[in-house]
Amino acid sequence: MRKLIVLFAAMALIVTVTVPVMAKVHIGGIVFVDAYYHQFDEDACKAGVGPDGTNDWTQTEMEIPDMTRLYGKWTNKAGDVGMHIELGLGNQNGSEAQGNSVRLRHAYGWWKINPTIKLIVGQTGGSFANLNPSQMLGQESNRAHASGQGFGNIFCGRNPGVRLEAKFSDAVSLKVSLLDPHGSKAGVVPNPPAGWTGNEESTLPRIDIVVPIKFGPLYLEPGVSYHKVEYDQVTAPQDDSFDIIAYCIGLKFSAGPFTFSGEYTIGQNWANAGNEQLKIPNWENKFGAIGGAQLNATGGVEDSEDHAYWVDLAFKVRTATIHAIYGCQGSDAWTAAGDVETERQMYGMSIPIAVAKAFIIRPEYMVYDWGDVKKPGVADKNLGEETIAGIQFQIVF
């Protein structure tokens, strides 16, 4: 609470000091409350996905997820320089235990160099895989369920860096981002393959390139994310680097009350990314599979093959929008005995309803099928299913 008061006071001081010269200031925020039924079946609990080792598990939960936020925006009189600061408030790190936290979501400034080129510096998102399915409930349920992360949706994280945006026309633009290669939290570095030696010393930033394209009701967003992970003092003849790559194409199309959106991503070695890199939970390793790059008998890197996709079909009825959602994500990782395969999926519905201009309720029902772990020469391991069903309350101010 003391940290929160200090941060509020600092923001108020900034506003007070800059009042004589500012052209536009806006302070606002969003409050979320999740109330839901949470269930793991028996297979999920036996596999270690759920919290119990033998039986199914059910619990009713009410939480304030830390995507609850307070933000401040400032733009100068000329309109060519601006700043955005945003704090996340609530229950952090997906903990089942209730608690209060304050964390930095966004802190960046921008400079519009000319009518077509814009420079953004600081910590923010929007570098890669920017579309999301309309799935919101249960973010803090000890799993990363916000927007279907890990079940088909890839979130690039909010990382310190520099981005240049160029608008070539009303239809085509370009975003090039150079981002922190180690992760935005101290000590968070890409996860090396099992048996790797040496110290991580990546010298090049992660690079994200996105090309938004808009033709009337059709929006396309192809992109690529690349990070070369380098190590020093490795044991010869071990390789001293490997690549984390993701290629993505997003699509959104609207026609009257109907909207279709989706995203397809392929790449390699996602499980080796630090938690603040591509935001892809490293669940394969936790549940007995092998994910990401592996070292072969001669010390060479064998890359994993990863894929993810989701679709969201939406239909607007007065103040409600009905979303039908499906997502799938999987990986093939090398072993000497043959590839280890994992694939999981999600499906369900989410229906945001605008009760008032600033008050939204969202009934939601989602099933997360954690799929099977397929290893050569042994029986498949079923990881079971998880269900989250309830209502999210949202107030915008």
XYZ file of C-alpha atoms in Angstrom, residues 117-363:
247
model
C 7.467 8.326 -38.911
C 7.065 7.822 -35.160
C 9.671 6.824 -32.548
C 8.628 5.029 -29.342
C 11.049 4.431 -26.444
C 10.416 2.660 -23.148
C 8.470 -0.383 -22.006
C 5.323 -1.325 -23.880
C 3.755 -4.094 -25.967
C 2.550 -4.171 -29.534
C 5.726 -5.529 -31.104
C 4.509 -8.917 -32.334
C 1.315 -11.038 -32.466
C -0.915 -8.153 -31.441
C -4.352 -9.710 -31.952
C -6.034 -11.563 -29.075
C -9.106 -13.788 -28.656
C -11.786 -12.362 -26.373
C -10.929 -14.578 -23.391
C -10.474 -12.786 -20.072
C -11.626 -14.790 -17.050
C -9.260 -16.553 -14.653
C -5.990 -14.765 -15.376
C -4.869 -15.166 -11.773
C -6.015 -18.776 -11.374
C -2.409 -19.963 -10.956
C -2.265 -20.257 -14.756
C -1.731 -17.739 -17.579
C -5.267 -17.779 -18.981
C -5.403 -14.145 -20.092
C -6.335 -14.091 -23.791
C -5.660 -17.802 -24.183
C -1.907 -17.589 -23.619
C -0.314 -20.993 -23.992
C -3.429 -22.397 -25.682
C -3.004 -20.863 -29.124
C -2.334 -17.194 -28.423
C 1.212 -15.854 -28.389
C 1.834 -12.706 -26.347
C 5.137 -10.939 -27.045
C 5.351 -9.373 -23.587
C 5.942 -5.785 -22.533
C 9.681 -5.298 -22.853
C 12.032 -2.297 -22.656
C 13.150 -1.232 -26.091
C 12.944 1.126 -29.038
C 10.385 0.969 -31.857
C 10.214 2.846 -35.144
C 6.846 3.041 -36.891
C 6.504 4.162 -40.505
C 3.144 4.758 -42.186
C 3.488 4.382 -45.951
C -0.214 4.900 -46.700
C -3.635 4.491 -45.103
C -3.373 0.781 -45.989
C 0.211 -0.212 -45.131
C 2.594 0.571 -42.280
C 5.730 -0.922 -40.699
C 6.834 -1.486 -37.095
C 10.431 -2.426 -36.248
C 11.297 -3.025 -32.579
C 14.633 -3.665 -30.856
C 13.926 -5.204 -27.449
C 15.745 -6.304 -24.304
C 17.134 -9.785 -25.081
C 17.255 -10.970 -21.471
C 13.713 -10.374 -20.221
C 12.297 -7.309 -18.502
C 12.734 -8.712 -14.989
C 16.156 -8.945 -13.362
C 17.584 -12.444 -13.588
C 15.082 -13.664 -16.189
C 17.086 -15.016 -19.113
C 16.191 -17.481 -21.873
C 16.003 -21.065 -20.644
C 18.952 -23.078 -22.078
C 18.630 -26.664 -23.318
C 19.195 -29.399 -20.752
C 22.903 -29.995 -20.209
C 23.949 -26.615 -21.606
C 27.106 -25.065 -20.141
C 28.440 -21.516 -20.095
C 27.092 -18.079 -19.227
C 24.373 -16.380 -21.249
C 25.763 -13.235 -22.914
C 23.469 -12.335 -25.796
C 24.852 -9.227 -27.474
C 22.082 -8.533 -29.990
C 18.591 -7.351 -28.993
C 15.471 -9.275 -29.885
C 14.029 -7.882 -33.117
C 10.333 -7.818 -33.993
C 9.085 -6.742 -37.434
C 5.361 -6.271 -38.081
C 3.619 -5.035 -41.260
C -0.018 -4.019 -40.547
C -2.145 -4.026 -43.716
C -5.726 -2.732 -43.919
C -8.098 -2.960 -46.874
C -11.592 -1.789 -45.912
C -13.048 -4.323 -43.436
C -10.024 -6.651 -43.771
C -7.012 -6.279 -41.482
C -3.860 -8.395 -41.883
C -0.806 -8.389 -39.661
C 2.176 -10.523 -40.708
C 5.182 -10.411 -38.419
C 8.394 -12.081 -37.276
C 10.193 -12.204 -33.920
C 13.866 -13.255 -33.783
C 16.293 -13.640 -30.903
C 19.781 -15.161 -31.116
C 20.789 -16.545 -27.721
C 24.566 -16.607 -27.234
C 26.712 -18.209 -24.516
C 30.326 -17.815 -23.394
C 32.681 -20.400 -21.853
C 30.780 -23.389 -23.183
C 32.262 -26.878 -23.053
C 33.721 -27.882 -26.430
C 32.440 -29.166 -28.815
C 29.061 -27.828 -27.608
C 27.372 -25.189 -29.758
C 27.530 -21.703 -28.256
C 24.232 -20.293 -29.563
C 20.709 -21.107 -30.694
C 17.830 -19.150 -32.252
C 14.326 -18.433 -30.939
C 12.057 -17.622 -33.900
C 8.347 -16.990 -34.391
C 6.475 -16.162 -37.612
C 2.906 -14.921 -37.317
C -0.037 -13.885 -39.488
C -3.049 -12.246 -37.872
C -6.387 -11.549 -39.535
C -9.523 -9.629 -38.645
C -12.604 -9.165 -40.827
C -15.886 -7.397 -40.008
C -19.206 -7.493 -41.869
C -22.217 -5.948 -40.142
C -22.713 -7.596 -36.739
C -20.227 -10.375 -37.563
C -16.484 -10.292 -36.848
C -13.920 -12.984 -37.541
C -10.439 -12.779 -36.069
C -7.605 -15.238 -35.776
C -3.876 -15.708 -35.649
C -1.485 -18.455 -36.765
C 2.092 -18.694 -35.471
C 4.921 -21.125 -36.193
C 8.550 -21.157 -35.112
C 11.180 -22.882 -33.035
C 12.520 -23.161 -29.487
C 9.704 -21.224 -27.795
C 10.167 -23.145 -24.557
C 13.672 -21.666 -24.316
C 12.329 -18.104 -24.203
C 12.451 -16.308 -20.859
C 9.085 -15.606 -19.273
C 9.177 -11.974 -20.367
C 10.149 -12.803 -23.943
C 7.357 -14.489 -25.875
C 5.186 -15.186 -22.816
C 4.878 -18.854 -23.697
C 4.586 -20.933 -20.500
C 7.156 -23.709 -20.364
C 4.570 -26.320 -19.392
C 6.065 -29.127 -21.472
C 9.037 -29.545 -19.147
C 6.921 -29.335 -16.005
C 4.652 -32.188 -17.029
C 7.205 -34.734 -18.093
C 7.748 -33.829 -21.736
C 10.736 -32.212 -23.391
C 10.227 -28.809 -24.962
C 12.469 -26.416 -26.855
C 15.992 -26.918 -28.195
C 17.931 -30.025 -27.168
C 21.594 -31.048 -27.332
C 22.439 -34.165 -29.299
C 25.253 -36.572 -28.487
C 27.877 -34.418 -30.228
C 26.811 -31.162 -28.533
C 24.857 -29.823 -31.508
C 21.520 -28.030 -31.130
C 18.366 -29.804 -32.285
C 15.584 -27.213 -32.683
C 12.006 -27.811 -31.577
C 9.147 -27.177 -34.003
C 6.323 -25.129 -32.462
C 2.912 -23.992 -33.649
C -0.080 -22.096 -32.270
C -3.353 -20.752 -33.638
C -6.715 -19.423 -32.479
C -9.994 -18.249 -34.021
C -12.694 -16.004 -32.559
C -16.128 -15.754 -34.197
C -18.151 -12.829 -32.836
C -21.734 -11.675 -33.320
C -23.044 -8.400 -31.859
C -26.589 -8.303 -30.461
C -27.506 -4.848 -29.133
C -25.203 -4.235 -26.135
C -23.796 -7.782 -26.073
C -21.192 -9.469 -28.242
C -21.124 -13.264 -28.386
C -17.658 -14.749 -28.943
C -17.076 -18.398 -29.842
C -13.390 -19.191 -29.272
C -11.061 -22.033 -30.191
C -7.285 -22.289 -29.807
C -4.565 -24.904 -30.185
C -0.839 -24.980 -29.420
C 1.771 -27.713 -29.749
C 5.436 -28.616 -29.998
C 7.683 -31.369 -31.396
C 11.024 -31.638 -29.618
C 13.968 -33.843 -30.590
C 15.281 -36.727 -28.475
C 17.675 -39.511 -29.406
C 14.758 -41.971 -29.276
C 12.498 -39.816 -31.454
C 10.423 -36.646 -31.210
C 8.354 -35.862 -28.118
C 5.016 -34.324 -29.092
C 2.644 -32.174 -27.038
C -0.526 -30.385 -28.064
C -3.242 -28.654 -26.038
C -6.406 -26.773 -26.943
C -9.067 -24.465 -25.548
C -12.685 -23.844 -26.525
C -15.636 -21.947 -25.125
C -17.665 -18.734 -25.178
C -17.257 -15.212 -23.821
C -20.071 -12.621 -23.893
C -19.167 -9.046 -22.853
C -22.326 -7.044 -22.125
C -22.289 -3.244 -21.778
C -24.747 -2.696 -18.938
C -23.829 0.993 -18.861
C -21.281 3.144 -20.655
C -18.575 2.425 -18.083
C -19.838 -0.890 -16.663
C -19.359 -4.215 -18.452
C -20.119 -7.750 -17.313
C -18.661 -10.749 -19.097
C -20.132 -14.237 -18.629
